[in-house]
């Protein structure tokens, strides 16, 4: 906190100069909420690789409690490739010299140079921060919209909605759903006001009020939809046969950071490999094969393969 003094000099008609008033004015430190996402705001340098960084100035009347309202936090991965659902910190004077973070959300106490705050639920928030104690509160005011599928042969024709899970306000998914060979569409908030269709299967670029998507053949699918780009995909769910007979499991699934390999019979695992749905290898490890850290992966579906000699365990997982 700084005090600025204003000195007003008055020259009288007789040529004398006198001090009329000295008025102290208090200015407060600038505190902002800074993100690693793609919100619409003025971009400032400072976040990782100076990419995807946005400061949201907070307001204060006492230099202690700072607030901001109606901030949409989405969870889009940053341009730098770091892809926690959404990373945030508080910082002073638009500089990383003094910043606060923590692992807690939606409430917590920030510490100097602490961890990134991980927003776990997308939506519109009001945020408060106490400069003296570091205490902060994120209050969700508007949750992300619901996205569902419905179709000619899903429940009651074109009436029954099956909701997809949302991880970041943009990407929605529904795993291992049994689809009939018939037409369907995506829609928002269980209403036809906003709906998406397309003319391609199993992947395509949808359009608002587009045509019906023809599913063929019927089967068990992992369904993905991006509400911002309208890209959709229907990927056949891995069968038990595809996963092999190794007595292994994977948890938690979905996960935000750590995947654990459940290995009750202590099988020797030689290597773990994670690929995307196109088969591109994302990571490999031959050490600590009971656990995989996938925190830096972008939101989406991946395939984990664990190798033991000639045997292989394969399982899909969702990175939130």
Coordinates of C-alpha atoms in Angstrom, one line a residue:
X1 CA 0.0 0.0 0.0
X2 CA 1.3 3.4 -1.0
X3 CA 0.4 7.0 0.0
X4 CA 0.6 9.7 -2.6
X5 CA 0.6 13.3 -1.4
X6 CA -0.9 16.2 -3.4
X7 CA 0.4 19.7 -2.6
X8 CA -1.8 22.5 -4.0
X9 CA -0.1 25.9 -4.3
X10 CA -2.2 29.0 -4.5
X11 CA -0.9 32.4 -5.8
X12 CA -2.8 35.3 -4.3
X13 CA -3.5 38.6 -6.0
X14 CA -0.7 40.2 -4.0
X15 CA 1.8 37.7 -5.4
X16 CA 2.2 35.6 -2.3
X17 CA 2.3 31.8 -2.6
X18 CA 0.8 29.6 0.1
X19 CA 0.0 25.9 0.6
X20 CA -3.7 25.5 0.5
X21 CA -4.0 21.8 1.1
X22 CA -2.1 18.5 1.4
X23 CA -4.3 15.6 0.6
X24 CA -3.0 12.1 1.1
X25 CA -4.3 9.4 -1.3
X26 CA -4.0 5.7 -0.7
X27 CA -3.2 3.3 -3.6
X28 CA -3.4 -0.4 -3.3
X29 CA -1.4 -3.3 -4.8
X30 CA -2.8 -4.7 -8.0
X31 CA -4.0 -8.3 -7.5
X32 CA -5.1 -10.4 -10.5
X33 CA -6.4 -13.9 -11.1
X34 CA -4.1 -15.3 -13.8
X35 CA -4.9 -18.3 -15.9
X36 CA -3.4 -20.8 -18.3
X37 CA -6.4 -21.1 -20.5
X38 CA -8.1 -19.5 -23.5
X39 CA -10.5 -17.0 -21.9
X40 CA -11.1 -13.7 -23.7
X41 CA -9.0 -11.1 -21.9
X42 CA -5.9 -9.0 -22.4
X43 CA -2.9 -11.3 -22.8
X44 CA 0.1 -10.5 -20.6
X45 CA 3.5 -12.3 -20.5
X46 CA 4.5 -14.4 -17.6
X47 CA 2.8 -17.8 -17.7
X48 CA 4.6 -20.9 -19.0
X49 CA 6.5 -20.1 -22.2
X50 CA 4.6 -16.8 -22.2
X51 CA 1.7 -18.6 -24.0
X52 CA -1.9 -18.8 -23.0
X53 CA -1.5 -16.3 -20.2
X54 CA -4.4 -14.0 -19.1
X55 CA -4.6 -11.7 -16.1
X56 CA -8.0 -10.8 -14.7
X57 CA -7.7 -7.7 -12.5
X58 CA -9.5 -7.9 -9.1
X59 CA -11.1 -5.0 -7.3
X60 CA -10.7 -3.9 -3.7
X61 CA -11.8 -1.1 -1.4
X62 CA -9.5 -1.8 1.5
X63 CA -6.3 -3.3 0.0
X64 CA -7.1 -6.6 1.8
X65 CA -10.1 -8.3 0.2
X66 CA -10.0 -8.6 -3.6
X67 CA -12.9 -9.8 -5.7
X68 CA -13.9 -10.5 -9.2
X69 CA -17.2 -11.8 -10.6
X70 CA -18.5 -13.5 -13.8
X71 CA -15.3 -15.2 -14.8
X72 CA -15.8 -18.2 -17.0
X73 CA -13.2 -20.9 -16.3
X74 CA -13.2 -23.6 -19.0
X75 CA -10.2 -25.9 -18.7
X76 CA -9.0 -25.7 -22.2
X77 CA -5.4 -26.9 -22.4
X78 CA -2.8 -24.2 -22.6
X79 CA -0.9 -23.4 -25.8
X80 CA 2.3 -24.5 -24.0
X81 CA 1.0 -28.1 -23.8
X82 CA 0.3 -28.2 -20.1
X83 CA -3.2 -29.6 -19.7
X84 CA -4.4 -29.7 -16.2
X85 CA -8.2 -29.2 -16.5
X86 CA -7.5 -25.5 -15.7
X87 CA -4.6 -23.9 -13.9
X88 CA -4.9 -20.6 -11.9
X89 CA -2.9 -18.5 -9.5
X90 CA -3.1 -15.1 -7.9
X91 CA -0.3 -12.6 -8.5
X92 CA 0.6 -9.1 -7.5
X93 CA 1.3 -6.2 -9.9
X94 CA 1.1 -8.4 -13.0
X95 CA 4.4 -10.0 -12.1
X96 CA 5.5 -13.5 -10.9
X97 CA 7.7 -11.9 -8.3
X98 CA 4.9 -12.3 -5.8
X99 CA 2.3 -15.0 -6.5
X100 CA 0.1 -17.4 -4.5
X101 CA -1.2 -20.9 -5.2
X102 CA -2.4 -24.0 -3.6
X103 CA -3.7 -27.5 -4.3
X104 CA -7.1 -26.8 -2.9
X105 CA -10.3 -26.0 -4.8
X106 CA -12.8 -24.3 -4.6
X107 CA -11.6 -22.9 -1.2
X108 CA -8.1 -22.8 0.2
X109 CA -5.2 -20.7 1.4
X110 CA -2.7 -19.6 -1.1
X111 CA 1.0 -19.7 -0.2
X112 CA 3.8 -17.7 -1.8
X113 CA 5.0 -19.5 -5.0
X114 CA 2.6 -22.3 -4.2
X115 CA 1.2 -24.9 -6.5
X116 CA -1.2 -24.1 -9.4
X117 CA -4.8 -24.1 -8.4
X118 CA -6.7 -26.8 -10.3
X119 CA -10.3 -25.9 -11.3
X120 CA -12.1 -29.2 -11.2
X121 CA -15.6 -27.9 -12.4
X122 CA -16.0 -25.7 -15.4
X123 CA -18.4 -22.8 -15.3
X124 CA -18.8 -19.1 -14.4
X125 CA -17.3 -18.1 -11.0
X126 CA -17.1 -15.2 -8.5
X127 CA -13.7 -15.2 -6.8
X128 CA -12.4 -13.6 -3.6
X129 CA -8.9 -13.4 -2.3
X130 CA -7.5 -12.1 1.0
X131 CA -4.1 -10.5 0.6
X132 CA -3.2 -10.8 4.3
X133 CA -4.1 -14.4 4.9
X134 CA -4.0 -15.8 1.3
X135 CA -7.5 -17.3 1.8
X136 CA -9.5 -17.6 -1.4
X137 CA -13.0 -18.8 -2.4
X138 CA -14.3 -19.7 -5.9
X139 CA -18.1 -19.6 -6.0
X140 CA -19.7 -21.4 -9.0
X141 CA -22.6 -19.2 -10.3
X142 CA -23.3 -20.8 -13.7
X143 CA -22.4 -24.4 -14.4
X144 CA -21.6 -25.7 -17.9
X145 CA -24.5 -26.7 -20.1
X146 CA -25.6 -30.3 -20.4
X147 CA -24.9 -32.2 -23.6
X148 CA -26.8 -35.4 -24.4
X149 CA -27.5 -37.8 -27.2
X150 CA -31.0 -38.9 -28.3
X151 CA -32.2 -40.7 -31.3
X152 CA -34.8 -42.8 -33.2
X153 CA -34.0 -46.0 -31.2
X154 CA -32.8 -44.6 -27.8
X155 CA -35.6 -44.9 -25.2
X156 CA -38.6 -43.0 -26.5
X157 CA -37.7 -41.9 -30.0
X158 CA -36.2 -38.4 -30.1
X159 CA -37.3 -37.7 -26.5
X160 CA -35.1 -39.7 -24.2
X161 CA -31.8 -37.9 -23.4
X162 CA -28.6 -39.8 -22.4
X163 CA -26.2 -37.3 -20.8
X164 CA -22.5 -37.1 -21.6
X165 CA -20.0 -36.4 -18.8
X166 CA -18.2 -33.0 -19.0
X167 CA -14.6 -32.5 -18.0
X168 CA -13.8 -28.9 -19.1
X169 CA -16.9 -27.2 -20.4
X170 CA -16.0 -28.0 -23.9
X171 CA -15.2 -31.8 -24.1
X172 CA -18.0 -34.3 -23.3
X173 CA -17.8 -38.1 -23.3
X174 CA -19.9 -41.2 -22.7
X175 CA -18.0 -44.4 -22.3
X176 CA -19.1 -47.9 -23.3
X177 CA -22.6 -47.1 -24.4
X178 CA -24.6 -49.6 -26.4
X179 CA -25.8 -47.9 -29.5
X180 CA -28.4 -49.3 -32.0
X181 CA -27.8 -49.0 -35.7
X182 CA -30.0 -46.0 -36.2
X183 CA -30.0 -42.2 -36.3
X184 CA -29.1 -39.8 -33.4
X185 CA -28.1 -36.3 -32.6
X186 CA -26.4 -34.3 -29.9
X187 CA -28.3 -31.5 -28.1
X188 CA -27.8 -29.0 -25.2
X189 CA -29.8 -28.8 -22.0
X190 CA -32.4 -31.3 -23.2
X191 CA -33.9 -28.9 -25.7
X192 CA -33.9 -28.6 -29.4
X193 CA -32.9 -24.9 -29.2
X194 CA -29.3 -25.9 -29.6
X195 CA -28.6 -29.2 -31.3
X196 CA -25.9 -30.7 -33.5
X197 CA -25.9 -33.2 -36.3
X198 CA -23.6 -34.5 -39.0
X199 CA -23.4 -36.7 -42.1
X200 CA -20.3 -38.7 -41.1
X201 CA -19.7 -41.7 -38.9
X202 CA -17.8 -42.8 -36.8
X203 CA -16.1 -39.3 -36.7
X204 CA -17.1 -36.0 -38.1
X205 CA -17.5 -32.3 -37.8
X206 CA -21.0 -31.5 -36.7
X207 CA -23.1 -28.4 -37.4
X208 CA -25.9 -26.6 -35.6
X209 CA -29.3 -28.0 -36.6
X210 CA -27.4 -30.5 -38.8
X211 CA -28.7 -33.7 -40.2
X212 CA -29.1 -36.9 -38.2
X213 CA -26.0 -39.0 -37.6
X214 CA -26.4 -42.6 -38.9
X215 CA -24.8 -45.1 -36.5
X216 CA -23.6 -48.3 -38.3
X217 CA -23.0 -50.9 -37.1
X218 CA -24.7 -51.3 -33.8
X219 CA -22.3 -51.8 -30.9
X220 CA -20.6 -50.6 -27.7
X221 CA -19.1 -47.2 -28.3
X222 CA -17.1 -44.5 -26.5
X223 CA -18.7 -41.3 -27.6
X224 CA -16.9 -37.9 -27.6
X225 CA -18.1 -34.4 -28.5
X226 CA -16.6 -31.0 -28.4
X227 CA -19.2 -28.3 -27.7
X228 CA -17.0 -25.5 -29.1
X229 CA -15.6 -27.1 -32.3
X230 CA -18.6 -29.5 -32.9
X231 CA -16.1 -32.4 -33.6
X232 CA -17.5 -35.8 -32.6
X233 CA -16.3 -39.4 -32.6
X234 CA -17.7 -42.8 -31.9
X235 CA -15.0 -45.3 -31.0
X236 CA -15.7 -49.0 -30.5
X237 CA -15.2 -49.9 -26.8
X238 CA -12.4 -52.4 -26.2
X239 CA -13.7 -55.9 -25.5
X240 CA -12.6 -58.2 -22.7
X241 CA -10.8 -60.3 -25.4
X242 CA -8.8 -57.2 -26.5
X243 CA -7.7 -56.5 -23.0
X244 CA -6.1 -60.0 -22.7
X245 CA -6.3 -62.4 -19.8
X246 CA -3.7 -60.7 -17.5
X247 CA -5.4 -60.2 -14.1
X248 CA -4.7 -56.5 -14.1
X249 CA -6.9 -53.5 -13.5
X250 CA -6.7 -49.7 -13.9
X251 CA -7.9 -47.1 -11.4
X252 CA -9.1 -44.4 -11.0
X253 CA -10.7 -44.1 -14.3
X254 CA -11.4 -41.3 -15.2
X255 CA -8.3 -39.7 -13.7
X256 CA -6.9 -36.2 -13.4
X257 CA -3.3 -37.1 -12.7
X258 CA -2.3 -40.6 -11.4
X259 CA -3.2 -44.0 -12.9
X260 CA -2.6 -47.0 -10.7
X261 CA -2.2 -50.5 -12.1
X262 CA -4.0 -53.0 -10.0
X263 CA -1.8 -56.1 -9.9
X264 CA -3.1 -58.5 -7.1
X265 CA -0.9 -61.5 -8.2
X266 CA 2.2 -59.4 -8.5
X267 CA 2.9 -60.1 -12.2
X268 CA 6.2 -58.7 -13.4
X269 CA 5.4 -55.8 -15.6
X270 CA 8.2 -55.1 -18.1
X271 CA 6.9 -51.9 -19.7
X272 CA 3.9 -49.6 -19.7
X273 CA 3.0 -47.6 -22.8
X274 CA 0.3 -45.0 -23.3
X275 CA -1.0 -44.2 -26.8
X276 CA -3.7 -41.9 -28.2
X277 CA -6.6 -43.4 -30.2
X278 CA -4.6 -43.2 -33.5
X279 CA -1.8 -45.4 -32.0
X280 CA 0.7 -42.6 -31.5
X281 CA 2.9 -43.3 -28.5
X282 CA 2.5 -40.6 -25.9
X283 CA 4.7 -42.0 -23.1
X284 CA 6.6 -45.2 -22.1
X285 CA 8.1 -46.3 -18.9
X286 CA 10.0 -49.3 -17.6
X287 CA 10.4 -48.1 -14.1
X288 CA 7.7 -47.8 -11.4
X289 CA 5.3 -49.8 -13.5
X290 CA 2.6 -49.8 -10.9
X291 CA 1.8 -46.2 -11.4
X292 CA 1.7 -43.7 -14.3
X293 CA 1.5 -39.9 -14.1
X294 CA -0.7 -38.6 -16.9
X295 CA -1.3 -35.1 -15.4
X296 CA 0.3 -33.3 -18.4
X297 CA -1.8 -35.1 -21.0
X298 CA -4.6 -33.2 -22.7
X299 CA -8.2 -34.1 -21.8
X300 CA -9.4 -37.1 -23.8
X301 CA -9.3 -40.8 -24.2
X302 CA -6.1 -42.8 -24.2
X303 CA -5.1 -46.5 -24.4
X304 CA -2.7 -48.0 -21.7
X305 CA -0.8 -51.1 -22.5
X306 CA 1.1 -53.1 -19.9
X307 CA 3.5 -55.8 -21.1
X308 CA 4.6 -58.9 -19.2
X309 CA 6.7 -61.2 -21.4
X310 CA 4.5 -62.1 -24.4
X311 CA 1.3 -61.1 -22.7
X312 CA -0.3 -57.7 -22.9
X313 CA -3.0 -55.9 -21.0
X314 CA -4.9 -53.1 -22.8
X315 CA -7.4 -50.7 -21.3
X316 CA -8.8 -47.4 -22.3
X317 CA -8.9 -44.5 -19.8
X318 CA -10.3 -41.0 -19.7
X319 CA -7.9 -38.2 -18.7
X320 CA -10.0 -35.4 -17.2

